[in-house]
Amino acid sequence: MSNQTEQAEIVRRSLKGRYRKERRFRAYGILAIALALAALVVLFADIIGKGHTGFLKTTITLDVEMDSEAMYLEDPTNSDEVRMADFVEPLIVSLAEMLPDATVDDRDQLRGLVNAYSSNQLRDELVASPQWMGTTQTITFLANSDVDVYVKHKDDDAYSIKLSEQQREWVDELEQRGIIETRFNDVFFTSGDSRDPARAGVLGAIVGSLLVMFVTLALSFPIGVAAAIYLEEFAPKNKFTDFIEVNINNLAAVPSIIFGLLGLAVFINLFGMPRSAPFVGGLVLTLMTLPTIIISSRAAIKSVPPSIRQAAEGVGASKMQVVLHHVLPLAMPGMLTGSIIGMAQALGETAPLLLIGMVAFVVEIPDGFFDGATALPVQVFLWAGSPESGFIERASAAIMVLLAFLMSMNALAIWLRKRLERRW
């Protein structure tokens, strides 16, 4: 009887120990998840906190008098002469009229309130509407990037305010009167890169990324799926195919910068392809993405039950018919999911694109696969390294755009998997 009691006590202690370990393991898991979520919250809070103002622009609305004498314009009807006129003076005169305490000696400080490209905007407006000459027009201009930083971050010590005390007083007064205001920054989504933070946009980088992703998808998906089908369904099991499989797995772990060096040596130096071209970027990212697509496609093919193949062969289907008509449609959801995840990974790559020259300063929106272009992650890299304070929020805003693309692609992968997967 005593032996049974002792054995029962040993079992109870053993169970208590197991339960304690289980609770401890569960607590460790919850703690790990909590730490990961906390890190994500801190990351997103920092990015959103710095980047949300990048979606706003600061504008100045002025009543500009189109005075030919102030523009040093002799013949207002001559479009060539109009293009060479002085369009800065009307802006300074208009600002001086709105600031009664401003004098002629304050010309340089007044000029520092409007964007450097405002004179070009005024010139284009007058060329497009020559009937404006001799009239007063109300036009909205972008504010100087320093004014933009001051209006949006005047209480933030992380930003360097470069305006003088006089300029700050003027900006505060104009802001109270509604002449200076902030609104949605459509320029950020409709223009390319610029040396001026107020005029810098991500459209060129978005178009460049889309062109690169199109080339990558058009090459990597069919090649990767074909390679996976051959290795899984047709290739003989020998040392050569084992060697290929091992190297595919090794390529999936190779740092992305190695693929950039390979692209630089082969596509640019050997074949003479143009630098900064989306087509070359797509080729490099194809090499990087192929191992991921091949591995995920092979896993999807393996998940198809052998009974599907046996049933198809039992009714007289050939090996090719079995693969194309039965195995491939059932494995396609897993293939698409792996491909989209691989594409999302490629979208965020920077190092390979830097080595093939897509780090160039590109203002124009690319029109084709061989035009000079940059990509979103490279654009973030460029802006993050710029000394101007205005590029801090532009870089964070571009990161938010990039994250939106990445989350959309991952959400699409999850939706496709749920939508197309079959259960047996």
Short mmCIF file of C-alpha atoms in Angstrom, two decimals:
data_model
loop_
_atom_site.label_atom_id
_atom_site.label_comp_id
_atom_site.label_asym_id
_atom_site.label_seq_id
_atom_site.Cartn_x
_atom_site.Cartn_y
_atom_site.Cartn_z
CA MET A 1 0.00 0.00 0.00
CA SER A 2 2.83 2.34 0.89
CA ASN A 3 4.54 1.57 -2.44
CA GLN A 4 1.41 2.54 -4.34
CA THR A 5 1.19 5.77 -2.37
CA GLU A 6 4.82 6.60 -3.13
CA GLN A 7 4.35 5.85 -6.82
CA ALA A 8 1.24 8.00 -6.94
CA GLU A 9 3.16 10.84 -5.27
CA ILE A 10 5.96 10.49 -7.80
CA VAL A 11 3.45 10.66 -10.65
CA ARG A 12 1.80 13.76 -9.15
CA ARG A 13 5.18 15.50 -8.76
CA SER A 14 6.09 14.55 -12.31
CA LEU A 15 2.80 15.93 -13.61
CA LYS A 16 3.26 19.13 -11.63
CA GLY A 17 6.73 19.54 -13.12
CA ARG A 18 5.40 18.98 -16.64
CA TYR A 19 2.60 21.48 -16.09
CA ARG A 20 5.09 24.05 -14.78
CA LYS A 21 7.31 23.58 -17.82
CA GLU A 22 4.29 23.87 -20.10
CA ARG A 23 3.16 27.09 -18.44
CA ARG A 24 6.71 28.44 -18.54
CA PHE A 25 7.06 27.57 -22.22
CA ARG A 26 3.71 29.19 -22.96
CA ALA A 27 4.77 32.30 -21.04
CA TYR A 28 8.00 32.46 -23.05
CA GLY A 29 5.98 32.25 -26.27
CA ILE A 30 3.61 35.01 -25.18
CA LEU A 31 6.58 37.15 -24.11
CA ALA A 32 8.28 36.64 -27.48
CA ILE A 33 5.11 37.61 -29.33
CA ALA A 34 4.64 40.65 -27.07
CA LEU A 35 8.22 41.79 -27.68
CA ALA A 36 7.80 41.36 -31.44
CA LEU A 37 4.55 43.34 -31.41
CA ALA A 38 6.14 46.04 -29.25
CA ALA A 39 9.03 46.34 -31.70
CA LEU A 40 6.56 46.63 -34.59
CA VAL A 41 4.56 49.28 -32.74
CA VAL A 42 7.72 51.30 -32.05
CA LEU A 43 8.85 50.94 -35.66
CA PHE A 44 5.53 51.95 -37.18
CA ALA A 45 5.05 54.76 -34.65
CA ASP A 46 8.46 56.19 -35.54
CA ILE A 47 7.89 55.89 -39.31
CA ILE A 48 4.35 57.30 -39.20
CA GLY A 49 5.34 60.02 -36.72
CA LYS A 50 8.08 61.25 -39.04
CA GLY A 51 6.41 60.51 -42.35
CA HIS A 52 2.80 61.65 -42.03
CA THR A 53 3.81 65.28 -42.59
CA GLY A 54 5.43 64.23 -45.86
CA PHE A 55 1.92 63.89 -47.27
CA LEU A 56 1.35 67.61 -46.60
CA LYS A 57 2.72 70.58 -48.48
CA THR A 58 3.00 74.23 -47.48
CA THR A 59 1.72 76.78 -49.98
CA ILE A 60 1.68 80.56 -50.32
CA THR A 61 -1.21 82.24 -52.12
CA LEU A 62 -0.23 85.62 -53.61
CA ASP A 63 -1.97 88.33 -55.62
CA VAL A 64 0.66 88.81 -58.33
CA GLU A 65 0.57 91.89 -60.54
CA MET A 66 1.70 91.02 -64.05
CA ASP A 67 3.66 94.24 -64.60
CA SER A 68 5.82 94.18 -67.73
CA GLU A 69 8.07 96.94 -66.36
CA ALA A 70 8.75 95.02 -63.14
CA MET A 71 9.61 91.99 -65.26
CA TYR A 72 11.90 94.07 -67.51
CA LEU A 73 9.76 92.95 -70.42
CA GLU A 74 9.63 95.19 -73.50
CA ASP A 75 7.38 93.11 -75.77
CA PRO A 76 4.80 91.06 -73.80
CA THR A 77 3.58 89.44 -77.03
CA ASN A 78 6.96 87.86 -77.75
CA SER A 79 6.89 84.43 -76.09
CA ASP A 80 10.66 84.03 -76.35
CA GLU A 81 11.19 87.34 -74.56
CA VAL A 82 8.57 86.39 -71.95
CA ARG A 83 10.52 83.25 -71.11
CA MET A 84 13.62 85.36 -70.39
CA ALA A 85 11.82 87.95 -68.23
CA ASP A 86 12.37 88.49 -64.50
CA PHE A 87 9.58 86.64 -62.68
CA VAL A 88 11.11 86.90 -59.23
CA GLU A 89 10.43 90.63 -58.83
CA PRO A 90 6.60 90.34 -59.02
CA LEU A 91 6.69 87.70 -56.27
CA ILE A 92 8.80 89.89 -53.99
CA VAL A 93 6.57 92.91 -54.65
CA SER A 94 3.46 90.87 -53.86
CA LEU A 95 4.96 89.57 -50.60
CA ALA A 96 6.11 93.07 -49.59
CA GLU A 97 2.58 94.40 -50.06
CA MET A 98 1.23 91.74 -47.72
CA LEU A 99 3.85 92.55 -45.06
CA PRO A 100 3.67 96.28 -44.24
CA ASP A 101 6.82 96.17 -42.10
CA ALA A 102 8.91 94.75 -44.97
CA THR A 103 11.29 97.16 -46.73
CA VAL A 104 13.40 97.15 -49.86
CA ASP A 105 16.37 96.00 -47.79
CA ASP A 106 14.46 92.79 -46.95
CA ARG A 107 14.43 91.51 -50.55
CA ASP A 108 16.69 88.54 -49.83
CA GLN A 109 14.66 87.47 -46.80
CA LEU A 110 11.39 87.85 -48.71
CA ARG A 111 12.79 85.78 -51.56
CA GLY A 112 13.62 83.05 -49.05
CA LEU A 113 9.92 82.51 -48.30
CA VAL A 114 8.86 81.34 -51.77
CA ASN A 115 10.08 78.23 -53.52
CA ALA A 116 13.01 78.63 -55.91
CA TYR A 117 10.85 77.21 -58.71
CA SER A 118 7.96 79.64 -58.14
CA SER A 119 9.34 82.00 -60.80
CA ASN A 120 9.28 79.11 -63.30
CA GLN A 121 5.67 78.39 -62.37
CA LEU A 122 4.76 82.05 -62.89
CA ARG A 123 6.54 82.08 -66.24
CA ASP A 124 4.69 78.96 -67.43
CA GLU A 125 1.36 80.41 -66.27
CA LEU A 126 1.99 83.62 -68.23
CA VAL A 127 3.15 81.77 -71.35
CA ALA A 128 0.00 79.64 -71.24
CA SER A 129 -2.24 82.68 -70.60
CA PRO A 130 -0.67 85.78 -72.23
CA GLN A 131 -3.90 87.73 -71.63
CA TRP A 132 -2.88 87.93 -67.97
CA MET A 133 -0.29 90.58 -68.75
CA GLY A 134 -1.25 93.87 -67.09
CA THR A 135 -3.68 92.18 -64.67
CA THR A 136 -3.47 90.92 -61.09
CA GLN A 137 -3.88 87.16 -60.64
CA THR A 138 -4.24 85.09 -57.48
CA ILE A 139 -1.81 82.18 -57.75
CA THR A 140 -0.81 79.50 -55.24
CA PHE A 141 2.88 78.65 -55.05
CA LEU A 142 4.88 76.11 -53.09
CA ALA A 143 6.62 77.63 -50.11
CA ASN A 144 10.34 77.39 -49.66
CA SER A 145 11.42 74.05 -48.16
CA ASP A 146 12.74 75.88 -45.07
CA VAL A 147 9.32 77.50 -44.61
CA ASP A 148 7.71 74.09 -45.08
CA VAL A 149 9.89 72.60 -42.33
CA TYR A 150 9.18 75.53 -40.01
CA VAL A 151 5.40 75.44 -40.47
CA LYS A 152 5.14 71.70 -39.86
CA HIS A 153 7.89 71.23 -37.26
CA LYS A 154 8.32 74.54 -35.45
CA ASP A 155 8.01 72.76 -32.09
CA ASP A 156 10.10 69.71 -32.99
CA ASP A 157 13.75 69.92 -31.92
CA ALA A 158 14.68 67.10 -34.32
CA TYR A 159 14.38 69.50 -37.26
CA SER A 160 16.81 72.34 -37.93
CA ILE A 161 14.97 75.62 -38.53
CA LYS A 162 17.00 77.75 -40.93
CA LEU A 163 14.72 80.80 -41.07
CA SER A 164 15.75 84.06 -39.44
CA GLU A 165 13.71 85.58 -36.61
CA GLN A 166 12.24 88.12 -39.02
CA GLN A 167 11.25 85.42 -41.48
CA ARG A 168 9.61 83.38 -38.69
CA GLU A 169 7.54 86.38 -37.66
CA TRP A 170 6.45 86.93 -41.25
CA VAL A 171 5.54 83.24 -41.69
CA ASP A 172 3.52 83.25 -38.45
CA GLU A 173 1.66 86.37 -39.56
CA LEU A 174 0.94 85.02 -43.05
CA GLU A 175 -0.15 81.70 -41.56
CA GLN A 176 -2.62 83.42 -39.24
CA ARG A 177 -4.07 85.33 -42.20
CA GLY A 178 -4.47 82.12 -44.23
CA ILE A 179 -1.98 83.16 -46.90
CA ILE A 180 0.36 80.35 -45.88
CA GLU A 181 -1.40 77.03 -45.31
CA THR A 182 -0.82 73.30 -45.44
CA ARG A 183 -2.77 70.97 -47.69
CA PHE A 184 -2.52 67.47 -49.19
CA ASN A 185 0.79 67.04 -50.98
CA ASP A 186 -0.24 65.94 -54.46
CA VAL A 187 3.26 66.84 -55.68
CA PHE A 188 4.60 63.87 -53.71
CA PHE A 189 2.64 61.46 -55.91
CA THR A 190 2.80 63.30 -59.26
CA SER A 191 6.48 64.21 -59.67
CA GLY A 192 9.88 62.60 -59.67
CA ASP A 193 12.94 63.28 -57.58
CA SER A 194 14.21 66.82 -57.00
CA ARG A 195 17.01 68.59 -55.18
CA ASP A 196 14.32 70.68 -53.51
CA PRO A 197 12.48 68.67 -50.80
CA ALA A 198 9.25 70.61 -51.40
CA ARG A 199 9.15 69.43 -55.04
CA ALA A 200 10.43 65.88 -54.52
CA GLY A 201 8.01 63.04 -55.31
CA VAL A 202 7.90 59.27 -55.59
CA LEU A 203 6.15 58.85 -58.93
CA GLY A 204 9.40 58.15 -60.77
CA ALA A 205 10.43 55.60 -58.14
CA ILE A 206 7.01 53.92 -58.20
CA VAL A 207 7.06 53.62 -62.01
CA GLY A 208 10.63 52.32 -61.88
CA SER A 209 9.69 49.73 -59.25
CA LEU A 210 6.67 48.59 -61.28
CA LEU A 211 8.78 48.20 -64.43
CA VAL A 212 11.42 46.22 -62.51
CA MET A 213 8.75 44.02 -60.90
CA PHE A 214 7.10 43.37 -64.28
CA VAL A 215 10.38 42.13 -65.77
CA THR A 216 11.09 40.05 -62.67
CA LEU A 217 7.65 38.42 -62.68
CA ALA A 218 7.65 37.81 -66.45
CA LEU A 219 10.97 35.96 -66.23
CA SER A 220 11.12 34.37 -62.79
CA PHE A 221 7.63 32.85 -62.57
CA PRO A 222 7.57 30.75 -65.78
CA ILE A 223 11.24 29.75 -65.43
CA GLY A 224 10.85 28.91 -61.74
CA VAL A 225 7.67 26.89 -62.24
CA ALA A 226 9.14 25.02 -65.22
CA ALA A 227 12.29 24.19 -63.25
CA ALA A 228 10.24 22.99 -60.28
CA ILE A 229 8.05 20.78 -62.48
CA TYR A 230 11.07 19.23 -64.18
CA LEU A 231 12.97 18.58 -60.96
CA GLU A 232 9.95 17.16 -59.16
CA GLU A 233 8.19 15.21 -61.91
CA PHE A 234 10.61 14.38 -64.73
CA ALA A 235 14.23 14.61 -63.56
CA PRO A 236 15.90 11.28 -62.65
CA LYS A 237 17.08 10.93 -59.09
CA ASN A 238 20.86 10.85 -59.36
CA LYS A 239 23.92 12.72 -58.12
CA PHE A 240 23.58 15.43 -60.77
CA THR A 241 20.01 16.37 -59.78
CA ASP A 242 21.03 16.18 -56.11
CA PHE A 243 23.84 18.62 -56.91
CA ILE A 244 21.34 20.97 -58.59
CA GLU A 245 18.93 20.81 -55.65
CA VAL A 246 21.69 21.55 -53.13
CA ASN A 247 22.85 24.57 -55.13
CA ILE A 248 19.30 25.91 -55.51
CA ASN A 249 18.93 25.78 -51.73
CA ASN A 250 22.32 27.47 -51.33
CA LEU A 251 21.38 30.23 -53.79
CA ALA A 252 18.32 31.06 -51.71
CA ALA A 253 20.66 31.98 -48.83
CA VAL A 254 23.17 34.02 -50.86
CA PRO A 255 23.26 37.73 -49.84
CA SER A 256 21.47 39.92 -52.33
CA ILE A 257 24.54 42.09 -52.95
CA ILE A 258 26.23 39.09 -54.60
CA PHE A 259 23.50 39.05 -57.24
CA GLY A 260 24.14 42.76 -57.76
CA LEU A 261 27.83 42.07 -58.38
CA LEU A 262 26.88 39.29 -60.78
CA GLY A 263 24.52 41.61 -62.67
CA LEU A 264 27.19 44.31 -62.85
CA ALA A 265 29.80 41.88 -64.19
CA VAL A 266 27.58 40.00 -66.65
CA PHE A 267 24.72 42.22 -67.82
CA ILE A 268 26.50 45.58 -67.80
CA ASN A 269 30.23 44.92 -68.24
CA LEU A 270 29.99 41.81 -70.44
CA PHE A 271 26.82 42.41 -72.46
CA GLY A 272 26.96 46.22 -72.37
CA MET A 273 23.40 46.79 -71.16
CA PRO A 274 22.55 50.34 -69.96
CA ARG A 275 23.04 51.24 -66.33
CA SER A 276 20.05 52.35 -64.23
CA ALA A 277 17.65 50.54 -66.59
CA PRO A 278 14.61 48.72 -65.13
CA PHE A 279 15.23 45.81 -67.52
CA VAL A 280 18.67 45.17 -66.01
CA GLY A 281 17.24 45.58 -62.51
CA GLY A 282 14.56 43.03 -63.37
CA LEU A 283 17.19 40.56 -64.62
CA VAL A 284 19.18 40.88 -61.40
CA LEU A 285 16.11 40.46 -59.18
CA THR A 286 15.04 37.49 -61.33
CA LEU A 287 18.27 35.72 -60.43
CA MET A 288 17.65 36.49 -56.78
CA THR A 289 13.98 35.45 -56.80
CA LEU A 290 14.29 32.22 -58.82
CA PRO A 291 15.49 30.00 -55.93
CA THR A 292 12.59 31.10 -53.74
CA ILE A 293 10.03 30.42 -56.48
CA ILE A 294 11.57 27.03 -57.34
CA ILE A 295 11.61 25.89 -53.71
CA SER A 296 8.04 27.04 -53.00
CA SER A 297 6.77 25.55 -56.28
CA ARG A 298 8.37 22.19 -55.54
CA ALA A 299 6.78 22.20 -52.09
CA ALA A 300 3.40 22.94 -53.69
CA ILE A 301 3.85 20.07 -56.17
CA LYS A 302 4.79 17.68 -53.38
CA SER A 303 1.62 18.61 -51.49
CA VAL A 304 -0.56 17.18 -54.28
CA PRO A 305 -1.66 13.67 -53.14
CA PRO A 306 -0.21 10.74 -55.13
CA SER A 307 -3.76 9.44 -55.62
CA ILE A 308 -4.40 12.31 -58.06
CA ARG A 309 -1.52 11.16 -60.25
CA GLN A 310 -2.49 7.50 -59.95
CA ALA A 311 -6.12 8.18 -60.88
CA ALA A 312 -5.10 10.19 -63.94
CA GLU A 313 -2.63 7.54 -65.07
CA GLY A 314 -5.29 4.88 -64.45
CA VAL A 315 -7.58 6.40 -67.08
CA GLY A 316 -4.75 6.53 -69.63
CA ALA A 317 -3.32 10.03 -69.21
CA SER A 318 0.30 10.54 -70.23
CA LYS A 319 2.90 11.89 -67.82
CA MET A 320 2.67 15.36 -69.38
CA GLN A 321 -1.13 15.31 -69.22
CA VAL A 322 -1.02 14.27 -65.56
CA VAL A 323 1.27 17.17 -64.74
CA LEU A 324 -0.41 19.87 -66.84
CA HIS A 325 -4.07 18.90 -66.34
CA HIS A 326 -4.07 17.66 -62.74
CA VAL A 327 -0.93 18.36 -60.70
CA LEU A 328 -0.20 21.91 -61.90
CA PRO A 329 -3.74 23.32 -61.35
CA LEU A 330 -3.84 21.88 -57.83
CA ALA A 331 -0.34 23.14 -56.99
CA MET A 332 -0.89 26.61 -58.52
CA PRO A 333 -2.18 28.28 -55.30
CA GLY A 334 1.03 27.38 -53.46
CA MET A 335 3.12 28.44 -56.45
CA LEU A 336 1.38 31.82 -56.65
CA THR A 337 1.75 32.38 -52.93
CA GLY A 338 5.47 31.62 -52.99
CA SER A 339 5.97 33.75 -56.08
CA ILE A 340 4.18 36.77 -54.62
CA ILE A 341 6.17 36.51 -51.38
CA GLY A 342 9.37 36.27 -53.43
CA MET A 343 8.31 39.32 -55.44
CA ALA A 344 7.56 41.24 -52.26
CA GLN A 345 11.04 40.41 -51.00
CA ALA A 346 12.54 41.58 -54.30
CA LEU A 347 10.54 44.83 -54.14
CA GLY A 348 12.29 45.80 -50.92
CA GLU A 349 15.82 45.03 -52.13
CA THR A 350 18.28 47.90 -52.42
CA ALA A 351 21.82 46.51 -52.60
CA PRO A 352 21.54 44.78 -56.02
CA LEU A 353 20.01 47.88 -57.58
CA LEU A 354 22.70 50.15 -56.16
CA LEU A 355 25.42 48.13 -57.86
CA ILE A 356 23.81 48.33 -61.32
CA GLY A 357 23.46 52.11 -61.14
CA MET A 358 19.82 52.60 -60.15
CA VAL A 359 21.04 54.94 -57.42
CA ALA A 360 21.34 57.72 -60.00
CA PHE A 361 19.49 61.00 -59.52
CA VAL A 362 16.58 60.65 -61.96
CA VAL A 363 14.09 63.52 -62.32
CA GLU A 364 12.12 62.36 -65.35
CA ILE A 365 9.50 59.62 -65.15
CA PRO A 366 10.79 56.55 -67.05
CA ASP A 367 8.90 55.76 -70.25
CA GLY A 368 10.30 52.30 -70.93
CA PHE A 369 12.35 49.39 -69.69
CA PHE A 370 15.65 50.87 -70.89
CA ASP A 371 15.22 54.44 -69.60
CA GLY A 372 17.12 55.64 -66.57
CA ALA A 373 15.11 54.94 -63.42
CA THR A 374 15.30 54.34 -59.72
CA ALA A 375 13.19 52.25 -57.33
CA LEU A 376 11.35 52.94 -54.10
CA PRO A 377 13.91 51.41 -51.68
CA VAL A 378 16.73 53.20 -53.51
CA GLN A 379 14.77 56.46 -53.34
CA VAL A 380 14.44 56.02 -49.59
CA PHE A 381 18.20 55.42 -49.41
CA LEU A 382 18.91 58.61 -51.35
CA TRP A 383 16.59 60.80 -49.30
CA ALA A 384 17.73 59.36 -45.97
CA GLY A 385 21.29 60.41 -46.81
CA SER A 386 20.38 63.95 -47.92
CA PRO A 387 21.45 66.80 -45.61
CA GLU A 388 18.26 68.87 -46.03
CA SER A 389 15.79 68.57 -43.15
CA GLY A 390 12.85 68.37 -45.52
CA PHE A 391 14.03 65.01 -46.84
CA ILE A 392 13.62 63.37 -43.41
CA GLU A 393 9.84 63.33 -43.67
CA ARG A 394 10.00 62.54 -47.41
CA ALA A 395 12.08 59.43 -46.70
CA SER A 396 9.66 58.27 -43.99
CA ALA A 397 6.67 58.95 -46.25
CA ALA A 398 8.32 56.92 -49.03
CA ILE A 399 8.85 54.08 -46.53
CA MET A 400 5.13 54.18 -45.76
CA VAL A 401 4.36 53.91 -49.49
CA LEU A 402 6.79 50.98 -49.81
CA LEU A 403 5.26 49.25 -46.79
CA ALA A 404 1.81 49.72 -48.29
CA PHE A 405 2.98 47.92 -51.45
CA LEU A 406 4.58 45.11 -49.44
CA MET A 407 1.54 44.58 -47.22
CA SER A 408 -0.73 44.63 -50.28
CA MET A 409 1.35 41.93 -51.96
CA ASN A 410 1.37 39.77 -48.82
CA ALA A 411 -2.38 40.26 -48.40
CA LEU A 412 -2.84 39.20 -52.03
CA ALA A 413 -0.79 36.07 -51.37
CA ILE A 414 -2.94 35.18 -48.35
CA TRP A 415 -6.15 35.82 -50.29
CA LEU A 416 -5.03 33.67 -53.21
CA ARG A 417 -4.06 30.85 -50.88
CA LYS A 418 -7.44 30.95 -49.14
CA ARG A 419 -9.31 31.38 -52.40
CA LEU A 420 -7.66 28.68 -54.48
CA GLU A 421 -6.39 26.05 -52.06
CA ARG A 422 -8.00 22.62 -52.08
CA ARG A 423 -8.31 20.31 -49.10
CA TRP A 424 -8.43 16.53 -49.34
#
